[in-house]
Amino acid sequence: MSRDLMYSDEIQELVVDAYQGLDAPGGPGTRFYTDEQLAAVPAGAAEWALGVGAPLAWADLGAGEAVADLGCGAGIDTLLAAALVAPTGWAVGVDFLPEMVERARAFAAQAGADNAEFHRAQMESLPLPNASVDVIISNGSINLSARKSRVLAEAYRVLRPGGRLCVTDLTIREEELPSEILTHPSAWAG
Ligand SMILES: C[S@@+](CC[C@H](N)C(=O)[O-])C[C@H]1O[C@@H](n2cnc3c(N)ncnc32)[C@H](O)[C@@H]1O
């Protein structure tokens, strides 16, 4: 586990700028999904797929489960999860950018996913009670946090005993990078 590094406010500002400035990203994350999954979500949700994998391939979701998606973006994984846990389960997506939350809510409405909800919040401070979800998923987002230990502590707090954490993300071995890169804020958003 990486230690929390310095410059966390500056890193967060760079991440915000990088993702707020996106326009028509073209679905770089769609290559990780099956044709059936892509057909099951609104076209806009696929266009805004920005992840680096497909965490649901390993999450083994079942009907009735509660799922939280950390750094959900426009919500492709949240929507797919909501369909897998329906009708009694629910999925909640959390993202700190209002633009992403608005997109995700619009795509959920298009999909008729009334068991999916989205909150504007930080992964480092989840708007969820203790021991309230069965599964946490996250796709390409935790790497962007300058406080990764805090994100994982929050995940542990909101998971029920026996819950699952299923993350697809970028990882790096700190010892393989020079410190001027490790401590350079723009390396985070990039
Ligand atoms: C690479 S995108 C991935 C989005 C989505 N998981 C997907 O697969 O399309 C990263 C997302 O994480 C969000 N994010 C980054 N840092 C965050 C934080 N500390 N708290 C909440 N959201 C964050 C960004 O706003 C962005 O929407």
Coordinates of C-alpha atoms and ligand atoms in Angstrom, one line a residue:
M1 CA 0.0 0.0 0.0
S2 CA 1.3 3.4 -1.0
R3 CA 1.7 5.9 1.8
D4 CA -0.3 9.1 1.4
L5 CA 2.0 11.5 -0.4
M6 CA 2.4 15.3 -0.1
Y7 CA 0.6 17.9 -2.1
S8 CA -2.8 16.3 -1.7
D9 CA -4.8 19.6 -2.3
E10 CA -2.8 20.4 -5.4
I11 CA -3.2 16.9 -6.7
Q12 CA -6.9 17.0 -6.2
E13 CA -7.1 20.4 -8.1
L14 CA -5.3 18.9 -11.0
V15 CA -7.5 15.8 -11.1
V16 CA -10.6 18.0 -11.0
D17 CA -9.3 20.2 -13.9
A18 CA -8.4 17.1 -15.9
Y19 CA -11.8 15.4 -15.6
Q20 CA -13.9 18.6 -15.6
G21 CA -12.3 19.6 -18.9
L22 CA -13.2 16.4 -20.7
D23 CA -15.6 16.6 -23.6
A24 CA -16.8 13.8 -25.8
P25 CA -14.2 11.3 -24.5
G26 CA -15.2 8.5 -27.0
G27 CA -15.5 5.7 -24.5
P28 CA -11.8 4.7 -24.0
G29 CA -13.0 2.2 -21.3
T30 CA -15.5 0.4 -23.6
R31 CA -12.9 -2.2 -24.7
F32 CA -13.2 -3.9 -21.3
Y33 CA -16.9 -4.7 -21.7
T34 CA -18.9 -7.3 -23.6
D35 CA -21.2 -6.4 -26.4
E36 CA -24.1 -7.4 -24.2
Q37 CA -23.0 -5.1 -21.4
L38 CA -22.6 -2.2 -23.8
A39 CA -26.0 -2.8 -25.3
A40 CA -27.5 -2.8 -21.8
V41 CA -26.6 0.8 -21.0
P42 CA -27.5 4.1 -22.7
A43 CA -25.0 5.0 -25.5
G44 CA -24.0 8.1 -23.5
A45 CA -22.8 5.9 -20.5
A46 CA -20.6 3.9 -22.9
E47 CA -19.3 7.1 -24.5
W48 CA -18.2 8.2 -21.0
A49 CA -16.6 4.9 -19.9
L50 CA -13.3 6.1 -18.6
G51 CA -12.2 3.0 -16.6
V52 CA -9.2 0.7 -16.9
G53 CA -10.9 -2.6 -16.6
A54 CA -14.3 -4.2 -15.8
P55 CA -14.6 -4.8 -12.0
L56 CA -17.9 -6.5 -12.3
A57 CA -16.2 -9.5 -14.1
W58 CA -14.9 -10.4 -10.6
A59 CA -17.5 -9.0 -8.3
D60 CA -19.9 -12.0 -8.5
L61 CA -23.0 -9.9 -7.8
G62 CA -26.2 -11.5 -6.8
A63 CA -29.8 -10.2 -6.5
G64 CA -30.5 -8.3 -3.4
E65 CA -26.9 -7.1 -2.8
A66 CA -26.0 -3.5 -2.1
V67 CA -23.1 -2.1 -4.1
A68 CA -21.1 1.2 -4.0
D69 CA -19.0 2.4 -6.9
L70 CA -16.2 4.7 -5.9
G71 CA -15.3 7.4 -8.4
C72 CA -18.2 6.3 -10.6
G73 CA -17.8 8.9 -13.3
A74 CA -20.9 8.8 -15.6
G75 CA -21.9 5.5 -14.0
I76 CA -21.4 2.7 -16.5
D77 CA -20.4 0.2 -13.8
T78 CA -23.0 1.5 -11.3
L79 CA -25.8 0.9 -13.9
L80 CA -24.5 -2.6 -14.8
A81 CA -24.3 -3.4 -11.1
A82 CA -27.8 -2.1 -10.4
A83 CA -29.2 -4.4 -13.1
L84 CA -27.4 -7.4 -11.6
V85 CA -28.7 -6.9 -8.1
A86 CA -32.3 -5.9 -9.1
P87 CA -35.0 -6.0 -8.1
T88 CA -34.3 -5.9 -4.4
G89 CA -30.7 -4.7 -4.4
W90 CA -29.3 -1.3 -5.1
A91 CA -26.2 0.4 -6.4
V92 CA -24.9 3.8 -5.4
G93 CA -22.2 5.7 -7.4
V94 CA -20.0 8.4 -5.7
D95 CA -18.0 11.0 -7.6
F96 CA -16.8 14.4 -6.6
L97 CA -17.5 16.1 -9.9
P98 CA -21.0 17.5 -10.2
E99 CA -20.9 17.1 -14.0
M100 CA -20.2 13.4 -13.6
V101 CA -23.0 12.9 -11.1
E102 CA -25.5 14.8 -13.4
R103 CA -24.5 12.6 -16.4
A104 CA -24.8 9.5 -14.3
R105 CA -28.3 10.5 -13.1
A106 CA -29.4 11.3 -16.6
F107 CA -28.2 7.9 -17.9
A108 CA -29.9 6.1 -15.0
A109 CA -33.1 7.8 -15.9
Q110 CA -32.7 6.8 -19.5
A111 CA -32.1 3.2 -18.5
G112 CA -35.0 3.2 -16.1
A113 CA -32.6 2.1 -13.3
D114 CA -34.6 3.2 -10.3
N115 CA -32.4 1.2 -8.0
A116 CA -29.3 3.2 -8.9
E117 CA -28.5 6.5 -7.2
F118 CA -25.6 8.9 -7.4
H119 CA -24.0 11.2 -4.9
R120 CA -21.5 14.0 -5.2
A121 CA -18.9 13.1 -2.6
Q122 CA -15.3 12.3 -2.0
M123 CA -14.1 8.7 -2.0
E124 CA -12.2 9.7 1.1
S125 CA -15.4 10.5 3.0
L126 CA -18.2 8.3 1.7
P127 CA -21.8 9.4 2.4
L128 CA -22.8 5.9 3.5
P129 CA -23.4 4.4 7.0
N130 CA -21.1 1.9 8.6
A131 CA -21.5 -1.7 7.4
S132 CA -24.1 -0.8 4.8
V133 CA -22.9 -2.4 1.5
D134 CA -22.0 -5.9 0.4
V135 CA -19.7 -5.0 -2.4
I136 CA -17.5 -2.0 -3.3
I137 CA -16.4 -1.6 -6.9
S138 CA -14.1 1.0 -8.4
N139 CA -12.7 1.4 -11.8
G140 CA -9.7 3.6 -12.6
S141 CA -10.4 6.1 -9.8
I142 CA -8.5 5.2 -6.6
N143 CA -5.2 5.8 -8.3
L144 CA -6.2 9.5 -8.6
S145 CA -6.6 10.0 -4.9
A146 CA -3.6 11.4 -3.0
R147 CA -5.1 9.8 0.2
K148 CA -5.4 6.2 -0.9
S149 CA -5.1 4.9 2.6
R150 CA -8.1 7.0 3.6
V151 CA -10.2 5.7 0.6
L152 CA -9.5 2.1 1.7
A153 CA -10.3 2.9 5.4
E154 CA -13.7 4.3 4.2
A155 CA -14.3 1.2 2.1
Y156 CA -13.6 -1.0 5.1
R157 CA -16.0 1.2 7.2
V158 CA -19.0 0.9 4.9
L159 CA -18.5 -2.8 3.9
R160 CA -20.5 -5.3 5.9
P161 CA -18.5 -8.1 7.6
G162 CA -17.6 -10.5 4.8
G163 CA -18.1 -7.8 2.1
R164 CA -16.1 -7.7 -1.1
L165 CA -13.8 -5.0 -2.5
C166 CA -13.4 -5.4 -6.3
V167 CA -11.1 -2.8 -7.9
T168 CA -9.6 -2.4 -11.3
D169 CA -7.0 0.3 -11.3
L170 CA -3.5 1.4 -12.2
T171 CA -0.8 0.5 -9.8
I172 CA 2.8 1.5 -9.6
R173 CA 5.8 0.4 -7.6
E174 CA 7.1 3.5 -5.9
E175 CA 10.7 2.1 -5.9
E176 CA 10.7 2.0 -9.7
L177 CA 10.1 5.7 -10.1
P178 CA 12.4 8.6 -9.2
S179 CA 11.2 10.8 -6.3
E180 CA 10.8 13.9 -8.6
I181 CA 8.1 12.0 -10.5
L182 CA 6.5 10.4 -7.4
T183 CA 6.1 13.8 -5.8
H184 CA 5.1 15.8 -8.9
P185 CA 1.4 16.6 -8.8
S186 CA 0.8 16.6 -12.5
A187 CA 2.0 13.0 -12.7
W188 CA -1.2 12.1 -10.8
A189 CA -3.8 13.5 -13.1
G190 CA -1.9 12.3 -16.1
Ligands
LIG1 C1 -10.9 7.6 -14.8 S1 -12.4 8.2 -14.3 C2 -13.3 6.6 -14.1 C3 -14.8 6.8 -14.0 C4 -15.6 5.5 -13.9 N1 -15.2 4.7 -12.8 C5 -15.5 4.8 -15.2 O1 -15.1 3.6 -15.2 O2 -15.8 5.4 -16.3 C6 -12.1 8.7 -12.6 C7 -13.3 9.3 -11.9 O3 -13.0 9.4 -10.5 C8 -13.4 10.7 -10.0 N2 -12.6 11.0 -8.8 C9 -11.3 11.2 -8.8 N3 -10.9 11.5 -7.5 C10 -12.0 11.4 -6.8 C11 -12.2 11.5 -5.3 N4 -11.2 11.8 -4.5 N5 -13.5 11.3 -4.9 C12 -14.5 11.1 -5.7 N6 -14.3 11.0 -7.1 C13 -13.1 11.1 -7.6 C14 -13.3 11.6 -11.2 O4 -14.2 12.7 -11.0 C15 -13.7 10.7 -12.3 O5 -15.0 10.8 -12.7

